[in-house]
């Protein structure tokens, strides 16, 4: 059970800004940020609600409201963008790559990062589609790094190491012809 200053009638859901504040104080920055971007994606926060939320957040977390966007397709994408931002890596989100389609992230010009959630990527048909897209991206000069839910949530250090390694090798740069 969580307590806050707001009043909620029995049988009604707590207001979204109040719920997000509880997530921020109980679950930390990462989970708060994922929940915030999800609420933005679903248009569950009014401008007044965002102002209220920012005002009530701990000072150290207020920057997350300004950094949040409404285009993340999943909480995993939110976590990747936030965690890469913290280590100084900027990404472009929801990028349309010719011959490939929309990808989750592109770093610089040629490094694609994809977040594969539990649903949608587990079935053989979806997995085959992902691999075809990766092959098309490779043919166009891109390197694709694909990470599962478990890697992103439980083994972030491996995800970060893979991305840093790809950057160190120059995988994000235009191929030399």
Short mmCIF file of C-alpha atoms in Angstrom, two decimals:
data_model
loop_
_atom_site.label_atom_id
_atom_site.label_comp_id
_atom_site.label_asym_id
_atom_site.label_seq_id
_atom_site.Cartn_x
_atom_site.Cartn_y
_atom_site.Cartn_z
CA UNK A 1 0.00 0.00 0.00
CA UNK A 2 1.20 3.52 -0.84
CA UNK A 3 0.26 6.77 0.78
CA UNK A 4 0.27 10.24 -0.69
CA UNK A 5 -1.46 13.58 -0.33
CA UNK A 6 -4.08 12.91 -2.99
CA UNK A 7 -7.61 11.83 -2.34
CA UNK A 8 -9.02 8.93 -4.35
CA UNK A 9 -12.54 7.64 -4.02
CA UNK A 10 -13.01 3.96 -3.34
CA UNK A 11 -13.18 2.08 -6.63
CA UNK A 12 -11.40 4.81 -8.61
CA UNK A 13 -7.89 4.60 -9.96
CA UNK A 14 -5.33 7.01 -8.57
CA UNK A 15 -4.47 9.88 -10.92
CA UNK A 16 -1.60 9.03 -13.27
CA UNK A 17 0.72 11.79 -11.95
CA UNK A 18 0.27 10.47 -8.38
CA UNK A 19 0.95 6.92 -9.51
CA UNK A 20 4.10 8.01 -11.35
CA UNK A 21 5.30 9.86 -8.27
CA UNK A 22 4.87 6.67 -6.25
CA UNK A 23 6.86 4.74 -8.86
CA UNK A 24 9.61 7.37 -8.70
CA UNK A 25 9.90 7.22 -4.93
CA UNK A 26 9.56 3.44 -4.60
CA UNK A 27 11.20 2.02 -7.72
CA UNK A 28 13.88 4.52 -8.71
CA UNK A 29 14.82 6.43 -11.84
CA UNK A 30 14.85 3.63 -14.39
CA UNK A 31 11.39 2.22 -13.67
CA UNK A 32 9.95 5.71 -13.22
CA UNK A 33 11.32 6.78 -16.60
CA UNK A 34 9.91 3.71 -18.36
CA UNK A 35 6.50 4.29 -16.75
CA UNK A 36 6.60 8.01 -17.58
CA UNK A 37 7.36 7.39 -21.26
CA UNK A 38 4.62 4.76 -21.37
CA UNK A 39 2.12 7.25 -19.93
CA UNK A 40 3.24 9.85 -22.47
CA UNK A 41 2.92 7.35 -25.34
CA UNK A 42 -0.64 6.57 -24.26
CA UNK A 43 -1.50 10.29 -23.79
CA UNK A 44 -2.35 9.70 -20.13
CA UNK A 45 -0.67 12.88 -18.87
CA UNK A 46 -1.99 16.39 -19.39
CA UNK A 47 0.39 19.36 -19.46
CA UNK A 48 -0.90 20.28 -15.99
CA UNK A 49 -0.23 16.72 -14.79
CA UNK A 50 3.35 16.91 -16.06
CA UNK A 51 3.88 20.21 -14.28
CA UNK A 52 2.46 18.77 -11.06
CA UNK A 53 4.63 15.68 -11.37
CA UNK A 54 7.83 17.64 -12.02
CA UNK A 55 7.12 19.92 -9.06
CA UNK A 56 6.60 16.96 -6.70
CA UNK A 57 9.49 14.79 -7.86
CA UNK A 58 12.76 14.78 -5.94
CA UNK A 59 14.96 17.53 -7.40
CA UNK A 60 17.47 14.97 -8.65
CA UNK A 61 14.81 13.31 -10.83
CA UNK A 62 13.14 16.34 -12.40
CA UNK A 63 15.37 16.29 -15.48
CA UNK A 64 13.75 12.99 -16.46
CA UNK A 65 10.47 14.76 -17.22
CA UNK A 66 12.19 17.03 -19.76
CA UNK A 67 14.16 14.10 -21.22
CA UNK A 68 11.08 11.89 -21.65
CA UNK A 69 9.46 11.41 -25.05
CA UNK A 70 6.24 9.86 -26.31
CA UNK A 71 7.71 7.71 -29.09
CA UNK A 72 9.10 4.73 -27.16
CA UNK A 73 7.32 1.56 -28.25
CA UNK A 74 8.18 -0.19 -24.97
CA UNK A 75 9.62 0.27 -21.53
CA UNK A 76 12.73 -1.55 -22.75
CA UNK A 77 13.32 1.16 -25.33
CA UNK A 78 12.93 3.81 -22.63
CA UNK A 79 15.49 2.03 -20.45
CA UNK A 80 18.00 1.72 -23.28
CA UNK A 81 17.73 5.40 -24.22
CA UNK A 82 18.04 6.53 -20.60
CA UNK A 83 20.97 4.27 -19.78
CA UNK A 84 22.86 5.19 -22.93
CA UNK A 85 22.24 8.88 -22.24
CA UNK A 86 23.78 8.46 -18.79
CA UNK A 87 27.03 7.21 -20.35
CA UNK A 88 27.11 9.92 -23.01
CA UNK A 89 25.76 7.97 -25.99
CA UNK A 90 23.11 9.76 -28.04
CA UNK A 91 20.63 7.77 -30.08
CA UNK A 92 18.04 8.57 -32.72
CA UNK A 93 14.77 6.80 -32.01
CA UNK A 94 12.23 5.13 -34.28
CA UNK A 95 14.36 5.61 -37.39
CA UNK A 96 13.11 4.49 -40.81
CA UNK A 97 15.95 2.69 -42.59
CA UNK A 98 15.42 2.20 -46.34
CA UNK A 99 14.94 -1.47 -47.19
CA UNK A 100 14.70 -2.40 -43.50
CA UNK A 101 11.81 -0.43 -42.02
CA UNK A 102 11.57 1.28 -38.66
CA UNK A 103 14.25 0.39 -36.12
CA UNK A 104 14.31 1.21 -32.42
CA UNK A 105 17.58 3.17 -32.37
CA UNK A 106 20.41 4.30 -34.58
CA UNK A 107 23.67 5.50 -33.06
CA UNK A 108 25.46 7.96 -35.34
CA UNK A 109 24.97 6.70 -38.89
CA UNK A 110 25.23 2.91 -39.07
CA UNK A 111 24.76 1.20 -35.69
CA UNK A 112 21.23 -0.13 -35.14
CA UNK A 113 20.14 -1.17 -31.64
CA UNK A 114 16.96 -3.22 -31.28
CA UNK A 115 15.12 -4.12 -28.06
CA UNK A 116 13.30 -7.44 -28.33
CA UNK A 117 10.61 -7.72 -25.68
CA UNK A 118 9.08 -10.94 -24.43
CA UNK A 119 6.12 -10.79 -26.79
CA UNK A 120 6.44 -10.35 -30.50
CA UNK A 121 9.97 -11.66 -30.88
CA UNK A 122 9.64 -15.10 -29.29
CA UNK A 123 7.61 -16.73 -32.03
CA UNK A 124 9.55 -18.35 -34.87
CA UNK A 125 7.82 -16.24 -37.52
CA UNK A 126 8.71 -12.99 -35.75
CA UNK A 127 12.27 -14.16 -35.14
CA UNK A 128 12.65 -14.96 -38.84
CA UNK A 129 11.32 -11.50 -39.74
CA UNK A 130 13.86 -9.88 -37.38
CA UNK A 131 16.71 -11.84 -38.94
CA UNK A 132 15.61 -10.84 -42.46
CA UNK A 133 15.59 -7.20 -41.37
CA UNK A 134 19.06 -7.62 -39.84
CA UNK A 135 20.33 -9.13 -43.11
CA UNK A 136 18.86 -6.25 -45.13
CA UNK A 137 20.48 -3.78 -42.74
CA UNK A 138 23.85 -5.52 -43.06
CA UNK A 139 23.58 -5.41 -46.85
CA UNK A 140 23.08 -1.64 -46.57
CA UNK A 141 26.18 -1.24 -44.37
CA UNK A 142 24.55 -1.24 -40.94
CA UNK A 143 25.57 -3.24 -37.90
CA UNK A 144 22.61 -4.45 -35.82
CA UNK A 145 22.80 -5.24 -32.11
CA UNK A 146 19.68 -7.01 -30.85
CA UNK A 147 19.01 -7.40 -27.12
CA UNK A 148 16.38 -9.43 -25.28
CA UNK A 149 14.31 -8.41 -22.29
CA UNK A 150 16.49 -10.54 -20.01
CA UNK A 151 19.71 -8.92 -21.20
CA UNK A 152 18.36 -5.39 -20.86
CA UNK A 153 16.84 -5.97 -17.42
CA UNK A 154 19.17 -8.52 -15.82
CA UNK A 155 22.50 -8.12 -17.63
CA UNK A 156 22.72 -4.48 -18.64
CA UNK A 157 26.51 -4.57 -18.27
CA UNK A 158 26.65 -6.98 -21.24
CA UNK A 159 24.44 -4.71 -23.34
CA UNK A 160 26.57 -1.70 -22.49
CA UNK A 161 29.79 -3.61 -23.22
CA UNK A 162 28.46 -4.75 -26.61
CA UNK A 163 27.46 -1.22 -27.60
CA UNK A 164 30.74 0.27 -26.38
CA UNK A 165 32.64 -2.45 -28.24
CA UNK A 166 30.78 -1.76 -31.48
CA UNK A 167 31.49 1.95 -31.11
CA UNK A 168 35.18 1.29 -30.40
CA UNK A 169 35.36 -0.78 -33.62
CA UNK A 170 33.75 2.03 -35.59
CA UNK A 171 30.57 0.09 -36.39
CA UNK A 172 28.58 3.32 -36.11
CA UNK A 173 30.54 5.07 -38.86
CA UNK A 174 29.91 5.09 -42.59
CA UNK A 175 31.68 2.21 -44.32
CA UNK A 176 34.85 3.08 -46.22
CA UNK A 177 34.50 2.27 -49.92
#
